CSV table of C-alpha atoms and ligand atoms in Angstrom, one decimal:
chain,number,residue,atom,x,y,z
Y,187,MET,CA,0.0,0.0,0.0
Y,188,ILE,CA,1.1,3.5,-0.7
Y,189,LEU,CA,-0.1,6.9,0.7
Y,190,VAL,CA,-0.5,9.9,-1.6
Y,191,THR,CA,-1.2,13.4,-0.2
Y,192,GLY,CA,-3.0,16.0,-2.5
Y,193,GLY,CA,-4.3,13.1,-4.7
Y,194,ALA,CA,-7.5,15.2,-5.6
Y,195,GLY,CA,-5.4,17.8,-7.3
Y,196,PHE,CA,-4.1,17.9,-10.9
Y,197,ILE,CA,-0.9,15.9,-10.8
Y,198,GLY,CA,-1.9,13.8,-7.7
Y,199,SER,CA,-5.1,12.5,-9.3
Y,200,ASN,CA,-3.4,11.7,-12.6
Y,201,PHE,CA,-0.7,9.9,-10.6
Y,202,ILE,CA,-3.5,7.8,-8.8
Y,203,LEU,CA,-5.3,7.1,-11.9
Y,204,ASP,CA,-2.0,5.9,-13.7
Y,205,TRP,CA,-1.1,4.0,-10.5
Y,206,CYS,CA,-4.4,2.1,-10.6
Y,207,ARG,CA,-4.0,1.4,-14.3
Y,208,SER,CA,-0.6,-0.1,-13.9
Y,209,SER,CA,-0.6,-1.9,-10.5
Y,210,ASP,CA,-2.9,-3.6,-8.2
Y,211,GLU,CA,-1.5,-2.0,-5.1
Y,212,GLN,CA,-3.9,0.1,-2.9
Y,213,VAL,CA,-3.6,3.8,-2.6
Y,214,ILE,CA,-4.6,5.9,0.5
Y,215,ASN,CA,-5.3,9.5,-0.6
Y,216,ILE,CA,-5.3,12.4,1.9
Y,217,ASP,CA,-6.4,15.7,0.7
Y,218,LYS,CA,-7.8,18.8,2.3
Y,219,LEU,CA,-10.0,19.4,-0.7
Y,220,THR,CA,-9.2,23.1,-1.4
Y,221,TYR,CA,-10.6,24.9,-4.4
Y,222,ALA,CA,-7.9,23.0,-6.4
Y,223,GLY,CA,-8.8,19.5,-5.1
Y,224,ASN,CA,-11.8,17.8,-6.7
Y,225,LEU,CA,-12.9,14.2,-6.2
Y,226,MET,CA,-14.6,14.2,-9.6
Y,227,ASN,CA,-11.1,13.7,-11.0
Y,228,LEU,CA,-11.2,10.3,-9.3
Y,229,SER,CA,-14.8,9.4,-9.9
Y,230,SER,CA,-13.9,6.4,-12.1
Y,231,LEU,CA,-12.4,4.9,-8.8
Y,232,LYS,CA,-15.5,5.7,-6.7
Y,233,ASP,CA,-16.4,2.1,-6.2
Y,234,SER,CA,-12.9,0.7,-6.4
Y,235,PRO,CA,-11.4,-1.0,-3.3
Y,236,GLN,CA,-8.0,0.1,-4.7
Y,237,HIS,CA,-8.5,3.7,-3.6
Y,238,LYS,CA,-9.4,5.0,-0.2
Y,239,PHE,CA,-10.0,8.8,0.3
Y,240,PHE,CA,-9.6,10.8,3.6
Y,241,ASN,CA,-10.5,14.4,3.8
Y,242,VAL,CA,-7.6,15.4,6.0
Y,243,GLU,CA,-4.9,18.1,5.8
Y,244,ILE,CA,-1.3,17.3,5.9
Y,245,GLY,CA,-0.8,19.8,8.8
Y,246,ASN,CA,-3.1,17.6,11.1
Y,247,SER,CA,-0.3,15.3,12.3
Y,248,ASN,CA,-2.6,13.4,14.7
Y,249,GLN,CA,-5.0,12.4,12.0
Y,250,VAL,CA,-2.2,11.6,9.5
Y,251,SER,CA,-0.6,9.5,12.3
Y,252,LYS,CA,-3.7,7.5,12.9
Y,253,ILE,CA,-4.0,6.8,9.1
Y,254,LEU,CA,-0.4,5.8,8.8
Y,255,LYS,CA,-0.6,3.5,11.8
Y,256,LYS,CA,-3.8,1.8,10.6
Y,257,TYR,CA,-2.9,1.3,7.0
Y,258,LYS,CA,0.9,1.0,7.2
Y,259,PRO,CA,1.9,2.2,3.7
Y,260,ARG,CA,5.3,1.3,2.4
Y,261,ALA,CA,5.6,4.8,0.9
Y,262,VAL,CA,4.3,8.3,1.2
Y,263,ILE,CA,4.2,10.6,-1.8
Y,264,ASN,CA,3.6,14.3,-1.0
Y,265,PHE,CA,1.8,16.2,-3.8
Y,266,ALA,CA,-0.3,18.3,-1.4
Y,267,ALA,CA,0.5,22.1,-1.7
Y,268,GLU,CA,-0.9,25.4,-2.6
Y,269,SER,CA,0.4,25.6,-6.2
Y,270,HIS,CA,-0.6,28.8,-8.0
Y,271,VAL,CA,2.1,31.6,-8.2
Y,272,ASP,CA,-0.5,34.4,-8.8
Y,273,ARG,CA,-2.5,33.4,-5.7
Y,274,SER,CA,0.8,33.3,-3.6
Y,275,ILE,CA,1.5,36.9,-4.8
Y,276,HIS,CA,-1.9,38.2,-3.6
Y,277,GLY,CA,-1.9,36.1,-0.4
Y,278,PRO,CA,1.2,34.1,0.7
Y,279,ARG,CA,-0.3,33.0,4.0
Y,280,ASP,CA,-1.9,29.7,2.8
Y,281,PHE,CA,1.3,28.8,1.0
Y,282,ILE,CA,3.4,29.3,4.2
Y,283,TYR,CA,0.7,27.3,6.3
Y,284,THR,CA,0.5,24.3,3.9
Y,285,ASN,CA,3.7,24.2,2.0
Y,286,ILE,CA,5.9,24.8,5.0
Y,287,ILE,CA,4.1,24.1,8.2
Y,288,GLY,CA,2.0,21.3,6.6
Y,289,THR,CA,5.0,19.8,5.2
Y,290,TYR,CA,6.8,20.0,8.5
Y,291,GLU,CA,3.9,18.4,10.4
Y,292,LEU,CA,3.6,15.6,7.7
Y,293,LEU,CA,7.4,15.0,8.1
Y,294,GLU,CA,7.0,14.6,11.9
Y,295,ALA,CA,4.1,12.2,11.5
Y,296,VAL,CA,5.8,10.0,8.8
Y,297,ASN,CA,9.2,10.2,10.8
Y,298,SER,CA,7.6,8.7,13.9
Y,299,TYR,CA,5.7,6.1,12.0
Y,300,TRP,CA,8.8,5.1,10.0
Y,301,ALA,CA,11.0,5.0,13.3
Y,302,ASN,CA,8.6,2.4,14.9
Y,303,LEU,CA,8.3,0.1,11.9
Y,304,GLN,CA,10.0,-3.3,12.0
Y,305,ASP,CA,13.5,-3.5,10.5
Y,306,SER,CA,12.4,-5.0,7.2
Y,307,GLN,CA,9.5,-2.5,6.6
Y,308,LYS,CA,11.8,0.3,7.8
Y,309,ALA,CA,14.5,-0.6,5.2
Y,310,ASP,CA,11.9,-0.6,2.4
Y,311,PHE,CA,10.1,2.5,3.2
Y,312,LYS,CA,10.3,5.8,1.2
Y,313,PHE,CA,9.0,9.4,1.5
Y,314,MET,CA,8.8,11.0,-1.9
Y,315,HIS,CA,8.5,14.8,-1.9
Y,316,ILE,CA,7.2,16.5,-5.2
Y,317,SER,CA,8.8,19.9,-5.7
Y,318,THR,CA,9.3,22.3,-8.6
Y,319,ASP,CA,11.9,23.8,-10.8
Y,320,GLU,CA,10.8,27.3,-9.6
Y,321,VAL,CA,13.0,26.8,-6.4
Y,322,TYR,CA,16.0,27.3,-8.7
Y,323,GLY,CA,14.9,30.8,-9.7
Y,324,SER,CA,15.1,32.2,-13.2
Y,325,LEU,CA,17.4,31.7,-16.1
Y,326,LEU,CA,18.6,34.0,-18.8
Y,327,PRO,CA,18.4,32.9,-22.4
Y,328,GLU,CA,22.1,31.9,-22.5
Y,329,ASP,CA,22.1,30.1,-19.1
Y,330,SER,CA,22.3,26.3,-18.9
Y,331,SER,CA,19.3,24.2,-17.8
Y,332,PHE,CA,18.8,23.6,-14.1
Y,333,THR,CA,20.6,20.6,-12.9
Y,334,GLU,CA,20.2,19.1,-9.3
Y,335,LYS,CA,23.2,21.1,-8.2
Y,336,ASN,CA,21.8,24.7,-9.0
Y,337,GLN,CA,21.6,27.0,-6.1
Y,338,TYR,CA,18.2,27.7,-4.7
Y,339,LYS,CA,17.0,31.2,-5.6
Y,340,PRO,CA,13.3,31.3,-5.3
Y,341,ASN,CA,11.6,34.6,-6.4
Y,342,SER,CA,7.7,34.1,-5.5
Y,343,PRO,CA,6.1,33.4,-2.2
Y,344,TYR,CA,5.1,30.1,-3.7
Y,345,SER,CA,8.6,29.0,-4.8
Y,346,ALA,CA,10.1,30.2,-1.5
Y,347,SER,CA,7.5,28.1,0.5
Y,348,LYS,CA,8.4,25.1,-1.8
Y,349,ALA,CA,12.1,25.7,-1.3
Y,350,SER,CA,11.6,25.8,2.5
Y,351,SER,CA,9.7,22.4,2.2
Y,352,ASP,CA,12.5,20.9,0.2
Y,353,HIS,CA,15.1,22.0,2.9
Y,354,LEU,CA,12.9,20.5,5.6
Y,355,VAL,CA,12.7,17.2,3.7
Y,356,ARG,CA,16.6,17.2,3.3
Y,357,ALA,CA,17.0,18.0,7.0
Y,358,PHE,CA,14.7,15.1,8.0
Y,359,ASN,CA,16.9,12.8,5.9
Y,360,LYS,CA,20.2,14.1,7.1
Y,361,THR,CA,19.3,14.3,10.7
Y,362,TYR,CA,16.9,11.5,11.3
Y,363,GLN,CA,17.8,9.2,8.3
Y,364,LEU,CA,14.2,9.3,7.1
Y,365,PRO,CA,14.5,7.7,3.7
Y,366,THR,CA,13.5,10.6,1.5
Y,367,ILE,CA,13.7,11.4,-2.3
Y,368,THR,CA,12.8,14.9,-3.7
Y,369,THR,CA,11.8,15.4,-7.1
Y,370,ASN,CA,11.8,19.0,-8.9
Y,371,CYS,CA,9.8,19.1,-12.1
Y,372,SER,CA,8.9,21.7,-14.8
Y,373,ASN,CA,5.5,23.0,-15.7
Y,374,ASN,CA,3.0,20.1,-16.1
Y,375,TYR,CA,0.0,20.2,-18.5
Y,376,GLY,CA,-2.7,17.7,-19.4
Y,377,PRO,CA,-6.2,16.6,-18.1
Y,378,PHE,CA,-7.7,17.8,-14.8
Y,379,GLN,CA,-5.6,21.0,-14.5
Y,380,PHE,CA,-7.6,23.7,-12.8
Y,381,PRO,CA,-8.5,26.4,-15.3
Y,382,GLU,CA,-6.4,29.1,-13.5
Y,383,LYS,CA,-3.1,27.8,-15.0
Y,384,LEU,CA,-2.0,29.1,-18.5
Y,385,ILE,CA,-2.9,26.1,-20.7
Y,386,PRO,CA,-6.3,25.2,-19.5
Y,387,LEU,CA,-7.2,28.9,-19.0
Y,388,THR,CA,-6.2,29.6,-22.7
Y,389,ILE,CA,-8.3,26.6,-24.0
Y,390,ASN,CA,-11.2,27.6,-21.8
Y,391,ASN,CA,-11.1,31.2,-22.8
Y,392,ILE,CA,-11.0,30.3,-26.4
Y,393,ILE,CA,-14.1,28.0,-26.0
Y,394,HIS,CA,-16.0,30.8,-24.2
Y,395,ASN,CA,-14.7,33.6,-26.7
Y,396,LYS,CA,-13.1,35.3,-23.7
Y,397,LYS,CA,-9.9,37.5,-23.7
Y,398,ILE,CA,-6.7,35.5,-23.1
Y,399,PRO,CA,-4.5,37.5,-20.7
Y,400,VAL,CA,-0.8,37.4,-21.6
Y,401,TYR,CA,1.5,38.8,-18.8
Y,402,GLY,CA,3.9,41.4,-20.1
Y,403,ASP,CA,5.4,40.6,-23.4
Y,404,GLY,CA,4.7,36.9,-23.3
Y,405,MET,CA,8.3,36.1,-24.1
Y,406,GLN,CA,8.8,34.1,-20.8
Y,407,VAL,CA,9.8,30.6,-21.4
Y,408,ARG,CA,8.5,27.3,-19.6
Y,409,ASP,CA,9.7,23.8,-20.2
Y,410,TRP,CA,6.4,21.8,-20.6
Y,411,LEU,CA,6.0,18.4,-19.3
Y,412,TYR,CA,2.9,16.3,-20.2
Y,413,VAL,CA,1.5,15.1,-16.8
Y,414,ASN,CA,1.5,11.3,-17.7
Y,415,ASP,CA,5.2,11.5,-18.5
Y,416,HIS,CA,5.7,13.1,-15.1
Y,417,CYS,CA,3.7,10.3,-13.5
Y,418,ASP,CA,5.8,7.6,-15.3
Y,419,ALA,CA,9.0,9.2,-13.9
Y,420,LEU,CA,7.7,9.4,-10.5
Y,421,ARG,CA,6.7,5.6,-10.4
Y,422,LEU,CA,10.3,4.8,-11.7
Y,423,ILE,CA,11.9,7.0,-9.1
Y,424,LEU,CA,9.7,5.6,-6.4
Y,425,SER,CA,10.8,2.1,-7.3
Y,426,ASP,CA,14.4,2.5,-8.5
Y,427,GLY,CA,15.6,5.9,-7.3
Y,428,SER,CA,18.3,6.3,-4.5
Y,429,ILE,CA,17.4,7.5,-1.0
Y,430,GLY,CA,18.6,11.1,-0.2
Y,431,GLU,CA,18.8,12.0,-3.8
Y,432,ILE,CA,17.1,14.7,-5.9
Y,433,TYR,CA,15.9,14.2,-9.4
Y,434,ASN,CA,14.9,17.0,-11.9
Y,435,ILE,CA,12.1,16.0,-14.4
Y,436,GLY,CA,11.5,18.0,-17.5
Y,437,GLY,CA,9.6,17.8,-20.7
Y,438,LEU,CA,12.5,19.0,-23.1
Y,439,ASN,CA,9.8,21.3,-24.5
Y,440,GLU,CA,11.0,25.0,-23.9
Y,441,LYS,CA,8.5,27.4,-25.4
Y,442,THR,CA,7.6,31.0,-24.9
Y,443,ASN,CA,4.2,31.8,-23.5
Y,444,ILE,CA,3.2,33.5,-26.6
Y,445,ASP,CA,4.1,30.6,-28.7
Y,446,VAL,CA,2.1,28.3,-26.6
Y,447,ILE,CA,-1.0,30.6,-26.7
Y,448,THR,CA,-0.7,31.1,-30.5
Y,449,MET,CA,-0.3,27.3,-31.1
Y,450,ILE,CA,-3.4,26.5,-29.0
Y,451,CYS,CA,-5.3,29.4,-30.8
Y,452,ASN,CA,-4.5,27.9,-34.2
Y,453,LYS,CA,-5.2,24.3,-33.4
Y,454,MET,CA,-8.5,25.1,-31.8
Y,455,ASP,CA,-9.5,27.2,-34.8
Y,456,ASP,CA,-8.8,24.1,-37.0
Y,457,ILE,CA,-10.7,21.7,-34.7
Y,458,GLN,CA,-13.7,24.0,-34.3
Y,459,PHE,CA,-13.6,25.1,-38.0
Y,460,LYS,CA,-13.7,28.6,-36.6
Y,461,LYS,CA,-13.1,30.8,-39.8
Y,462,ASP,CA,-14.8,34.2,-38.9
Y,463,ILE,CA,-12.5,35.7,-36.3
Y,464,PRO,CA,-9.3,34.0,-35.5
Y,465,SER,CA,-8.8,33.0,-31.8
Y,466,ILE,CA,-5.4,35.0,-31.8
Y,467,ASN,CA,-7.7,38.2,-31.8
Y,468,LEU,CA,-8.6,37.2,-28.2
Y,469,ILE,CA,-5.0,37.8,-27.0
Y,470,GLN,CA,-4.7,40.7,-24.6
Y,471,HIS,CA,-1.3,41.9,-23.2
Y,472,VAL,CA,-1.9,42.7,-19.6
Y,473,LYS,CA,0.2,44.0,-16.6
Y,474,ASP,CA,3.2,41.6,-15.9
Y,475,ARG,CA,3.3,39.3,-12.9
Y,476,ALA,CA,5.3,40.8,-10.1
Y,477,GLY,CA,8.8,39.1,-9.9
Y,478,HIS,CA,8.0,37.2,-13.0
Y,479,ASP,CA,10.6,34.4,-13.7
Y,480,THR,CA,11.7,34.8,-17.3
Y,481,ARG,CA,12.8,31.3,-18.1
Y,482,TYR,CA,12.8,27.8,-16.7
Y,483,SER,CA,14.6,24.8,-18.4
Y,484,ILE,CA,15.4,21.4,-16.9
Y,485,ASP,CA,18.4,19.2,-17.4
Y,486,ILE,CA,17.1,15.6,-17.4
Y,487,SER,CA,20.6,14.1,-17.6
Y,488,LYS,CA,20.5,12.6,-14.0
Y,489,VAL,CA,17.1,10.7,-14.3
Y,490,SER,CA,17.7,9.7,-17.9
Y,491,LYS,CA,21.4,8.3,-17.2
Y,492,THR,CA,20.6,6.6,-13.9
Y,493,LEU,CA,16.9,5.4,-14.5
Y,494,ASP,CA,16.7,5.5,-18.3
Y,495,TRP,CA,13.7,7.9,-18.3
Y,496,LYS,CA,12.8,10.5,-20.8
Y,497,PRO,CA,9.5,12.0,-21.8
Y,498,LYS,CA,7.3,10.3,-24.5
Y,499,GLU,CA,5.2,13.1,-25.5
Y,500,THR,CA,6.3,16.0,-27.8
Y,501,PHE,CA,4.6,19.3,-27.1
Y,502,GLU,CA,2.6,18.8,-30.4
Y,503,SER,CA,1.3,15.4,-29.2
Y,504,GLY,CA,0.6,16.5,-25.6
Y,505,ILE,CA,-1.2,19.6,-26.5
Y,506,ASP,CA,-3.4,17.8,-29.0
Y,507,LYS,CA,-4.4,15.4,-26.3
Y,508,THR,CA,-5.0,18.2,-23.8
Y,509,ILE,CA,-7.1,20.2,-26.1
Y,510,LYS,CA,-9.2,17.2,-26.9
Y,511,TRP,CA,-9.6,16.4,-23.1
Y,512,TYR,CA,-10.9,19.8,-22.4
Y,513,LEU,CA,-13.3,20.0,-25.4
Y,514,ASP,CA,-14.6,16.5,-24.3
Y,515,ASN,CA,-14.9,17.5,-20.7
Y,516,GLN,CA,-16.4,21.0,-20.6
Y,517,ASN,CA,-18.7,19.7,-17.7
Y,518,TRP,CA,-15.7,19.1,-15.6
Y,519,VAL,CA,-14.4,22.6,-16.2
Y,520,ASP,CA,-17.9,24.1,-15.5
Y,521,SER,CA,-18.3,22.0,-12.4
Y,522,VAL,CA,-15.0,23.0,-10.9
Y,523,SER,CA,-15.2,26.5,-11.7
Y,524,THR,CA,-18.9,27.0,-10.5
Y,525,GLY,CA,-21.0,25.8,-7.5
Y,526,GLU,CA,-21.7,22.6,-9.5
Y,527,TYR,CA,-18.8,20.7,-7.9
Y,528,VAL,CA,-20.2,21.4,-4.4
Y,529,LYS,CA,-23.6,20.0,-5.4
Y,530,TRP,CA,-21.8,16.9,-6.9
Y,531,MET,CA,-20.0,16.5,-3.6
Y,532,LYS,CA,-23.2,16.7,-1.7
Y,533,LYS,CA,-24.8,14.0,-3.8
Y,534,ASN,CA,-21.8,11.7,-3.8
Y,535,TYR,CA,-19.7,12.4,-0.7
Y,536,SER,CA,-22.1,13.9,1.7
Y,537,GLU,CA,-20.3,12.3,4.6
Y,538,LEU,CA,-17.3,14.6,3.9
Y,539,LEU,CA,-19.2,17.9,4.0
T,40,NAD,P1,-3.1,21.4,-7.4
T,40,NAD,O1,-3.2,22.8,-6.8
T,40,NAD,O2,-3.8,21.1,-8.6
T,40,NAD,O3,-3.4,20.3,-6.3
T,40,NAD,C1,-3.0,20.5,-5.0
T,40,NAD,C2,-3.8,19.5,-4.1
T,40,NAD,O4,-3.3,19.7,-2.8
T,40,NAD,C3,-5.3,19.8,-4.1
T,40,NAD,O5,-6.0,18.6,-4.3
T,40,NAD,C4,-5.5,20.3,-2.7
T,40,NAD,O6,-6.8,20.1,-2.2
T,40,NAD,C5,-4.5,19.6,-2.0
T,40,NAD,N1,-4.1,20.4,-0.7
T,40,NAD,C6,-3.8,21.7,-0.5
T,40,NAD,N2,-3.5,22.0,0.7
T,40,NAD,C7,-3.6,20.9,1.4
T,40,NAD,C8,-3.3,20.5,2.7
T,40,NAD,N3,-2.9,21.3,3.7
T,40,NAD,N4,-3.5,19.2,3.0
T,40,NAD,C9,-3.8,18.3,2.2
T,40,NAD,N5,-4.0,18.5,0.9
T,40,NAD,C10,-3.9,19.8,0.5
T,40,NAD,O7,-1.4,21.2,-7.5
T,40,NAD,P2,-0.7,20.3,-8.6
T,40,NAD,O8,-0.6,21.2,-9.9
T,40,NAD,O9,-1.4,19.0,-8.8
T,40,NAD,O10,0.6,20.2,-8.0
T,40,NAD,C11,1.0,19.1,-7.2
T,40,NAD,C12,2.4,19.3,-6.6
T,40,NAD,O11,3.3,19.4,-7.6
T,40,NAD,C13,2.5,20.6,-5.8
T,40,NAD,O12,3.4,20.2,-4.7
T,40,NAD,C14,3.3,21.5,-6.7
T,40,NAD,O13,4.0,22.4,-6.0
T,40,NAD,C15,4.1,20.6,-7.4
T,40,NAD,N6,4.4,21.0,-8.9
T,40,NAD,C16,3.4,21.3,-9.7
T,40,NAD,C17,3.7,21.7,-11.1
T,40,NAD,C18,2.5,22.0,-12.1
T,40,NAD,O14,2.9,22.5,-13.1
T,40,NAD,N7,1.4,21.9,-11.8
T,40,NAD,C19,5.0,21.7,-11.5
T,40,NAD,C20,6.0,21.5,-10.5
T,40,NAD,C21,5.7,21.1,-9.3
T,41,DAU,O1,7.6,25.4,-13.1
T,41,DAU,C1,6.7,24.7,-12.3
T,41,DAU,C2,5.5,25.6,-11.9
T,41,DAU,O2,4.7,25.7,-12.9
T,41,DAU,C3,4.7,24.8,-10.7
T,41,DAU,O3,5.5,24.8,-9.6
T,41,DAU,C4,3.5,25.7,-10.4
T,41,DAU,O4,2.8,25.0,-9.3
T,41,DAU,C5,2.7,25.8,-11.7
T,41,DAU,O5,1.5,26.6,-11.3
T,41,DAU,C6,3.5,26.4,-12.7
T,41,DAU,O6,3.8,27.8,-12.4
T,41,DAU,P1,3.8,28.9,-13.5
T,41,DAU,O7,3.7,30.2,-12.8
T,41,DAU,O8,4.9,28.8,-14.4
T,41,DAU,O9,2.4,28.6,-14.3
T,41,DAU,P2,1.2,29.4,-14.8
T,41,DAU,O10,0.3,28.4,-15.6
T,41,DAU,O11,0.6,30.2,-13.7
T,41,DAU,O12,1.9,30.4,-15.8
T,41,DAU,C7,2.6,29.9,-16.9
T,41,DAU,C8,3.2,31.0,-17.6
T,41,DAU,O13,2.2,31.8,-18.2
T,41,DAU,C9,3.9,32.2,-16.7
T,41,DAU,O14,5.0,32.7,-17.3
T,41,DAU,C10,2.8,33.2,-16.4
T,41,DAU,C11,2.1,33.2,-17.7
T,41,DAU,N1,0.7,33.4,-17.6
T,41,DAU,C12,-0.1,32.7,-16.8
T,41,DAU,C13,-1.5,33.0,-16.7
T,41,DAU,C14,-2.3,32.1,-15.7
T,41,DAU,C15,0.1,34.4,-18.5
T,41,DAU,O15,0.8,35.0,-19.3
T,41,DAU,N2,-1.3,34.6,-18.4
T,41,DAU,C16,-2.1,33.9,-17.6
T,41,DAU,O16,-3.2,34.2,-17.5
């Protein structure tokens, strides 16, 4: 059995769905169900004995300890976080609370659970912490991609809170020998991403003929990683990665924001046979994000040399799948962005409300 935190969010739910497709092993999912956590993502597992959900926050070490003691997972994978940079700029408190204090409380609960395991279970246990390339700061166009040896230089309250959580994970490994692994990945995209992030926001705004806000000149670069490629890498690292190590995971897909948006506009015009007004006319340059990082780029040498992993999707193939998913799942987008999700929860999970 494994335990996942934040498994009702974008990457966590994709990870659980992938896990249940590729293994029979049970998954315990603990999630606070913030605005970004939606059990609808996992509705295909509603009646599956392989997935068990608890509406618990990672900062509640008493409840987390009870769950650990009862289910005895062989691994904990920590996805739970506040994850949106813009929200962290407008109000950092929740980020400090969940990403720093929450991670600390989770580490305390996991460490005391692990310390009391029998020797054989203790030797097999792993705590995997999911972090971000944003902890390394921002690159200039001529800079080399981020390696695991890059200095931490976080620029937003979000990335500073993730950097703090990474340091706490490292400290629990060095001080208490808790068997930890940290992964730092680039921008994910794919199904079930909350429509406040660039790619789903662009797709959704085109569908609804709304303006597409481009921060500043739109020349900032992100390294796009299809979420299922990320999940494949995480499963591999969990099984074969080395304790105490850090692994960078990237998509080998560096693109400017304006190129990403233009590509989505053109593809959606082709799919929807929209000939009257091209979707690129919806692009609107707006005030830049404060402290906006200009470029992220991940060097995947370590994970590819030591574990033989590389991403399968090109940006072209990944974005086609993503656009199709959002077009086919407009009800999901509408539900998570209106009160419909709450009604759905009342009907399906009234015991959690
Ligand atoms: P998300 O915002 O979609 O989901 C986060 C999940 O965590 C939600 O289900 C939410 O309810 C849950 N959560 C929040 N606070 C919690 C708490 N205190 N206790 C328990 N659950 C809580 O995020 P995501 O995009 O799926 O990101 C998952 C992880 O990956 C995060 O740690 C994030 O920092 C990291 N990451 C994300 C990306 C990306 O592009 N999305 C890239 C790099 C790293
Ligand atoms: O690099 C990994 C990080 O990627 C993760 O750690 C974060 O959790 C995740 O949210 C993401 O952060 P970004 O800030 O890079 O993602 P976002 O989708 O918010 O923005 C991507 C780029 O697009 C960024 O340069 C800001 C820009 N942008 C974003 C939005 C929402 C716009 O120009 N307009 C927008 O409306």
